Coordinates of C-alpha atoms in Angstrom, one line a residue:
M10 CA -24.5 223.7 -136.8
G11 CA -26.5 226.7 -136.0
I12 CA -29.8 227.0 -133.8
F13 CA -31.6 227.8 -136.8
S14 CA -30.5 224.8 -138.6
F15 CA -31.2 222.7 -135.7
N16 CA -34.5 223.8 -135.2
A17 CA -35.4 223.4 -138.9
I18 CA -34.0 219.9 -138.7
A19 CA -36.3 219.2 -135.5
L20 CA -39.2 220.8 -137.1
A21 CA -38.9 218.8 -140.1
F22 CA -38.7 215.6 -137.9
L23 CA -41.8 216.7 -136.1
L24 CA -43.7 217.3 -139.3
A25 CA -42.5 214.0 -140.7
I26 CA -44.1 212.3 -137.5
I27 CA -47.2 214.2 -137.7
S28 CA -47.6 213.4 -141.4
G29 CA -47.0 209.6 -140.7
A30 CA -49.6 209.6 -138.0
V31 CA -52.0 211.4 -140.3
N32 CA -51.7 209.0 -143.1
A33 CA -51.7 206.0 -141.0
C34 CA -55.0 203.8 -140.3
P35 CA -57.1 204.9 -137.3
P36 CA -56.6 203.2 -134.2
S37 CA -59.8 201.5 -134.2
D38 CA -58.8 199.9 -137.8
R39 CA -55.7 198.4 -136.5
E40 CA -57.4 197.4 -133.0
A41 CA -60.0 195.6 -135.0
L42 CA -57.6 193.7 -137.2
L43 CA -55.6 192.9 -134.0
A44 CA -58.3 191.3 -132.5
L45 CA -58.8 189.1 -135.9
S46 CA -55.5 188.2 -135.7
S47 CA -55.9 187.1 -131.9
S48 CA -58.5 184.9 -132.6
L49 CA -56.6 182.8 -135.6
K50 CA -53.6 180.7 -135.2
E51 CA -51.6 180.1 -138.2
P52 CA -48.5 178.0 -137.2
Y53 CA -46.4 177.7 -140.5
L54 CA -46.5 180.6 -142.7
G55 CA -46.1 183.8 -140.2
I56 CA -48.6 185.7 -142.1
F57 CA -49.4 187.8 -139.2
D58 CA -45.9 188.6 -138.4
S59 CA -46.0 191.9 -140.6
W60 CA -49.0 193.4 -138.6
K61 CA -46.9 195.3 -136.6
G62 CA -46.5 199.1 -136.1
T63 CA -49.1 201.8 -135.8
D64 CA -50.0 201.8 -139.5
C65 CA -51.8 199.0 -140.8
C66 CA -52.1 200.5 -144.3
S67 CA -48.5 200.1 -144.6
N68 CA -46.9 196.4 -145.3
W69 CA -49.5 194.5 -143.4
Y70 CA -50.1 191.3 -145.1
G71 CA -53.6 191.0 -147.1
I72 CA -54.5 194.6 -146.2
S73 CA -55.4 197.3 -148.3
C74 CA -56.7 201.0 -147.4
D75 CA -58.2 203.7 -149.2
P76 CA -55.5 206.2 -150.2
T77 CA -57.5 209.0 -149.1
T78 CA -59.1 208.2 -145.8
H79 CA -56.5 205.6 -144.9
R80 CA -59.4 203.3 -143.6
V81 CA -59.0 199.6 -144.2
T82 CA -60.9 198.4 -147.3
D83 CA -59.6 194.9 -147.9
V84 CA -58.7 192.0 -145.8
S85 CA -57.6 189.1 -148.5
L86 CA -56.1 186.1 -146.7
R87 CA -56.3 183.2 -148.9
G88 CA -54.7 179.7 -147.8
E89 CA -54.5 178.8 -151.3
S90 CA -52.8 181.0 -154.0
E91 CA -49.7 181.8 -155.7
D92 CA -48.4 184.2 -153.3
P93 CA -44.8 183.6 -152.3
I94 CA -45.4 183.3 -148.6
L95 CA -47.3 180.0 -149.3
Q96 CA -44.1 178.6 -150.8
K97 CA -42.8 178.7 -147.1
T98 CA -44.7 175.7 -146.4
G99 CA -42.7 173.5 -148.8
H100 CA -45.5 171.3 -149.6
S101 CA -47.9 172.6 -152.4
S102 CA -49.4 176.2 -152.2
S103 CA -51.6 175.5 -149.4
G104 CA -51.6 177.0 -145.7
Y105 CA -53.6 176.0 -142.6
M106 CA -55.1 178.2 -140.2
T107 CA -57.5 177.4 -137.0
G108 CA -59.5 179.8 -134.7
T109 CA -62.5 181.8 -135.3
I110 CA -63.7 184.9 -137.1
N111 CA -63.6 187.4 -134.5
P112 CA -66.7 189.9 -134.8
S113 CA -64.1 192.6 -134.5
I114 CA -63.7 192.5 -138.1
C115 CA -67.2 194.5 -138.3
Q116 CA -65.6 197.5 -136.9
L117 CA -64.2 198.0 -140.3
D118 CA -67.2 199.9 -141.7
R119 CA -65.6 200.8 -144.8
L120 CA -64.5 197.1 -145.8
T121 CA -65.3 196.4 -149.4
T122 CA -63.8 193.0 -149.6
L123 CA -63.2 190.2 -147.0
I124 CA -61.4 187.0 -147.9
I125 CA -60.6 184.7 -145.5
A126 CA -60.6 181.5 -147.8
D127 CA -59.0 177.9 -148.0
W128 CA -57.5 177.5 -144.8
K129 CA -59.5 174.5 -143.9
G130 CA -59.4 174.8 -140.1
I131 CA -60.9 177.8 -139.3
A132 CA -64.2 177.0 -137.1
G133 CA -67.0 179.0 -135.7
E134 CA -69.8 180.8 -136.9
I135 CA -70.2 183.6 -139.4
P136 CA -70.3 186.8 -137.3
S137 CA -73.9 187.9 -138.0
C138 CA -72.7 191.7 -137.9
L139 CA -71.1 191.3 -141.3
A140 CA -74.6 191.9 -142.5
S141 CA -74.2 195.3 -141.2
L142 CA -71.3 196.6 -143.2
P143 CA -72.7 198.7 -145.9
N144 CA -69.8 198.8 -148.3
L145 CA -68.9 195.0 -148.6
R146 CA -68.8 193.8 -152.2
V147 CA -66.9 190.5 -151.8
L148 CA -67.5 188.0 -148.8
D149 CA -65.5 185.0 -149.7
L150 CA -65.0 182.5 -146.7
I151 CA -64.8 179.3 -148.8
G152 CA -62.7 176.1 -148.0
N153 CA -63.0 176.4 -143.9
S154 CA -65.0 174.5 -141.1
L155 CA -67.3 177.2 -140.5
S156 CA -70.8 176.2 -139.1
G157 CA -73.8 177.7 -137.8
K158 CA -76.2 179.6 -140.0
I159 CA -75.7 182.2 -142.8
P160 CA -76.7 185.2 -141.3
D161 CA -80.5 186.0 -141.6
Q162 CA -80.0 189.6 -142.4
I163 CA -77.6 188.9 -145.2
G164 CA -80.0 190.7 -147.7
N165 CA -79.0 194.1 -146.0
L166 CA -75.6 193.8 -148.1
Q167 CA -76.8 195.7 -151.1
K168 CA -73.5 196.2 -152.8
L169 CA -72.6 192.7 -152.6
T170 CA -71.5 191.1 -155.7
V171 CA -69.7 187.8 -154.7
L172 CA -71.2 185.4 -151.8
N173 CA -68.8 182.3 -151.6
L174 CA -69.4 180.1 -148.4
A175 CA -68.7 177.0 -150.3
D176 CA -66.9 173.9 -148.7
N177 CA -67.8 174.6 -145.3
K178 CA -70.0 172.9 -142.5
I179 CA -72.6 175.7 -142.7
N180 CA -76.4 174.3 -141.7
G181 CA -79.9 175.7 -141.4
E182 CA -81.7 177.1 -144.3
I183 CA -80.8 179.4 -147.0
P184 CA -82.0 182.8 -145.7
S185 CA -85.2 184.2 -147.3
S186 CA -83.7 187.7 -147.1
I187 CA -80.8 186.4 -149.6
V188 CA -82.9 187.3 -152.8
Q189 CA -82.7 191.1 -151.5
L190 CA -79.1 191.0 -152.7
S191 CA -79.7 193.0 -155.9
S192 CA -76.2 193.3 -156.9
L193 CA -75.3 189.9 -156.6
K194 CA -73.5 188.0 -159.3
H195 CA -71.6 184.8 -158.2
L196 CA -73.3 182.9 -155.4
D197 CA -71.6 179.6 -154.1
L198 CA -73.0 177.6 -151.1
S199 CA -71.9 174.1 -152.4
N200 CA -70.6 171.5 -150.3
N201 CA -72.2 172.7 -146.9
L202 CA -75.3 170.9 -144.8
L203 CA -77.9 173.4 -145.7
T204 CA -81.6 172.1 -145.4
G205 CA -84.9 173.5 -146.6
E206 CA -86.0 174.6 -149.8
V207 CA -84.6 177.0 -152.6
P208 CA -86.4 180.3 -151.9
A209 CA -89.6 180.5 -154.2
N210 CA -88.4 184.0 -155.5
F211 CA -84.9 183.0 -156.0
G212 CA -85.4 184.9 -159.5
N213 CA -85.4 188.0 -158.2
L214 CA -81.5 187.8 -158.0
K215 CA -81.7 189.2 -161.5
M216 CA -77.9 190.3 -161.8
L217 CA -77.0 186.7 -160.9
S218 CA -74.8 184.9 -163.3
R219 CA -73.6 181.6 -161.2
A220 CA -75.8 179.9 -158.6
L221 CA -74.0 176.8 -157.0
L222 CA -75.9 175.3 -154.5
S223 CA -74.8 171.4 -154.9
G224 CA -73.8 169.0 -152.2
N225 CA -76.1 169.8 -149.5
Q226 CA -79.4 168.9 -148.2
L227 CA -81.8 170.8 -149.9
T228 CA -85.4 169.6 -150.5
G229 CA -88.3 171.0 -152.5
T230 CA -89.0 171.6 -156.0
I231 CA -87.0 173.9 -158.5
P232 CA -88.3 177.1 -158.4
I233 CA -89.9 178.2 -161.6
S234 CA -88.6 182.0 -161.0
I235 CA -85.4 180.8 -161.9
S236 CA -86.1 180.9 -165.5
N237 CA -86.4 184.7 -165.2
M238 CA -82.8 185.0 -164.5
Y239 CA -81.8 186.5 -167.7
R240 CA -78.2 186.7 -166.7
L241 CA -77.7 183.0 -165.3
A242 CA -75.1 181.1 -167.1
D243 CA -74.4 178.3 -164.7
L244 CA -76.9 176.6 -162.4
D245 CA -75.7 173.7 -160.1
I246 CA -78.3 172.0 -157.7
S247 CA -76.7 168.7 -157.8
R248 CA -76.6 166.1 -154.9
N249 CA -79.2 167.4 -152.9
K250 CA -82.9 166.1 -152.2
I251 CA -85.0 168.2 -154.9
Q252 CA -87.9 166.4 -155.6
G253 CA -90.7 167.1 -158.7
Q254 CA -90.4 167.9 -162.2
I255 CA -87.7 169.5 -164.1
P256 CA -89.5 173.3 -165.0
A257 CA -89.4 173.3 -168.8
Q258 CA -89.0 177.3 -168.7
L259 CA -85.4 176.2 -167.8
G260 CA -84.7 175.3 -171.7
K261 CA -85.8 178.9 -172.9
M262 CA -83.2 180.6 -170.6
K263 CA -80.9 182.7 -173.4
V264 CA -77.5 182.6 -171.5
L265 CA -77.7 179.2 -169.2
A266 CA -75.1 177.2 -170.4
T267 CA -74.3 174.8 -167.6
L268 CA -77.4 173.0 -165.9
D269 CA -76.5 170.3 -163.3
L270 CA -79.3 168.7 -161.7
G271 CA -77.6 165.5 -161.2
S272 CA -78.2 162.9 -157.9
N273 CA -81.6 164.1 -156.9
M274 CA -85.1 162.9 -156.5
L275 CA -86.6 164.4 -159.7
T276 CA -89.5 162.6 -161.5
G277 CA -91.4 163.2 -164.7
E278 CA -90.1 163.4 -168.1
V279 CA -87.3 165.1 -169.6
P280 CA -88.9 168.5 -171.1
P281 CA -88.1 168.6 -174.7
A282 CA -87.3 172.6 -174.2
V283 CA -84.4 171.8 -172.0
L284 CA -82.7 168.9 -174.1
G285 CA -83.5 171.2 -177.4
S286 CA -81.8 174.2 -175.9
T287 CA -79.3 175.6 -178.3
G288 CA -77.5 177.5 -175.3
L289 CA -76.8 174.4 -173.2
G290 CA -73.4 173.1 -173.5
I291 CA -73.5 171.1 -170.3
L292 CA -76.6 169.1 -169.1
N293 CA -76.5 166.5 -166.4
L294 CA -79.7 165.2 -165.1
S295 CA -78.1 161.8 -164.3
R296 CA -78.9 159.6 -160.9
N297 CA -82.7 160.7 -160.7
S298 CA -85.9 158.9 -161.3
L299 CA -86.7 160.6 -164.9
E300 CA -88.9 158.4 -167.1
G301 CA -90.5 158.3 -170.4
N302 CA -88.5 158.8 -173.6
I303 CA -85.6 160.7 -174.6
P304 CA -87.1 163.6 -176.6
D305 CA -85.9 163.4 -180.1
V306 CA -85.4 167.3 -180.6
F307 CA -81.6 167.7 -181.3
G308 CA -80.5 169.8 -184.1
P309 CA -77.7 171.5 -186.3
K310 CA -77.5 173.8 -183.4
S311 CA -77.2 171.1 -180.6
Y312 CA -73.6 171.7 -179.0
F313 CA -73.2 169.5 -175.9
M314 CA -69.5 169.2 -174.2
A315 CA -71.3 166.9 -171.7
L316 CA -74.5 165.4 -171.7
D317 CA -75.4 162.8 -169.1
L318 CA -78.7 161.0 -168.7
S319 CA -77.5 158.1 -166.9
F320 CA -78.9 156.3 -164.0
N321 CA -82.5 157.4 -164.8
N322 CA -85.6 155.4 -165.9
L323 CA -85.7 156.5 -169.5
K324 CA -86.9 154.1 -172.3
G325 CA -87.4 153.8 -175.8
P326 CA -84.7 154.4 -178.7
V327 CA -81.9 156.5 -178.4
P328 CA -82.8 159.6 -180.5
G329 CA -81.7 159.6 -184.0
S330 CA -81.3 163.1 -184.3
L331 CA -78.4 163.1 -182.0
S332 CA -76.3 162.4 -185.1
S333 CA -77.4 166.0 -186.6
A334 CA -76.0 167.7 -183.5
K335 CA -73.4 170.0 -184.4
F336 CA -71.1 168.6 -181.4
V337 CA -71.5 165.9 -178.6
G338 CA -68.5 165.5 -176.5
H339 CA -69.2 163.4 -173.6
L340 CA -72.5 161.3 -173.6
D341 CA -73.7 159.0 -171.0
L342 CA -76.8 157.2 -171.7
S343 CA -76.2 153.9 -169.4
H344 CA -78.2 152.6 -166.5
N345 CA -81.7 153.1 -168.1
H346 CA -84.1 150.9 -169.9
L347 CA -83.5 151.9 -173.5
C348 CA -83.9 149.4 -176.6
G349 CA -83.4 149.4 -180.1
T350 CA -80.6 150.0 -182.5
I351 CA -78.1 152.5 -181.5
P352 CA -77.8 155.1 -184.5
V353 CA -74.9 155.3 -186.7
G354 CA -72.3 158.1 -187.8
T355 CA -71.4 161.1 -185.4
P356 CA -71.1 161.4 -182.4
F357 CA -71.7 157.5 -181.8
D358 CA -68.6 156.7 -183.9
H359 CA -66.4 157.8 -181.2
L360 CA -68.4 156.9 -178.1
E361 CA -67.6 154.0 -176.1
A362 CA -69.6 151.1 -174.8
S363 CA -69.9 152.7 -171.2
S364 CA -72.1 155.5 -172.7
F365 CA -74.8 153.0 -173.3
D366 CA -74.4 150.0 -170.7
S367 CA -76.6 148.6 -168.5
N368 CA -80.1 149.2 -170.8
D369 CA -82.6 147.0 -171.4
C370 CA -82.2 146.1 -175.3
L371 CA -79.7 148.1 -176.9
C372 CA -77.7 146.9 -179.6
G373 CA -75.2 148.2 -182.6
N374 CA -71.9 149.8 -182.5
P375 CA -70.2 150.2 -180.0
L376 CA -72.2 147.5 -178.2
K377 CA -72.9 144.0 -179.7
T378 CA -74.4 143.7 -183.5
C379 CA -78.3 143.5 -183.8

């Protein structure tokens, strides 16, 4: 081999090394990820075994980078998914991880997606510095054991479209700044230990399509501003300590398809506009202290996959107009003070006695004859 060809090979090798170094993620991103992994313990799957070498953009499990800048953009670590790596456990597609979320994650200032979800054992607080990541679009920390409060400055995340902190042990109040998340489409804070009231100007979240706040200890009343959320399709505030009356304006919302206010401390009557809404397909008002008659406002456009008014103080007859509804799947009027004859025809001909149990003086099919 001549000197020329040897030098050419050496030069090509050197250029390959330089090119690899240029295309690798910056050392600061790599160090931030390694600090994150050092704070987490995952004993079964070895998902961090792939976090080796100088280039965290190449074959590091759950890590994605910008192809041009080679900065880390996505950290996606799910403990429950169809990913083959989760099959290693030998029992269900479910992983387990302990430890805490290291604030070093905030050094990844080009991050758009942060998913550390469904690991069950990850504890500690949500790093407050996450609110300083200007490009973050998805923050999903569901299904861990996180405690402490939602960062006060969460409203700084102007590009955030998904905020999912459900199924943790997060306490404190919903930060007032949350209503500044002008791009937010999906909010899930359910099954935590949140207290205080739903912010009065919650309706400022104009882009929101799903608001899931169930299973907390929220108090106060339902903000009327919610009725201004013209994209909202799913509202769940069930299993809290919400008081006051149901705003009639909720029945005027064009897109709202699911409204779950069950297991609260609501009083007053059921608004006719809510029960007569032709857009609602699932309505749960059970286990409150609602009173008065059930509004007789059903019609040919009423379509309820589920309608649950059980465990209230409702009185009077079962509305005859229910028989004119286009469809009623599941109906539960049990545990009230209803009286009179149950109407005949659909949907009553397919309902069981449990739909009408424990009322004052209802009779007719499927209960005993009058």
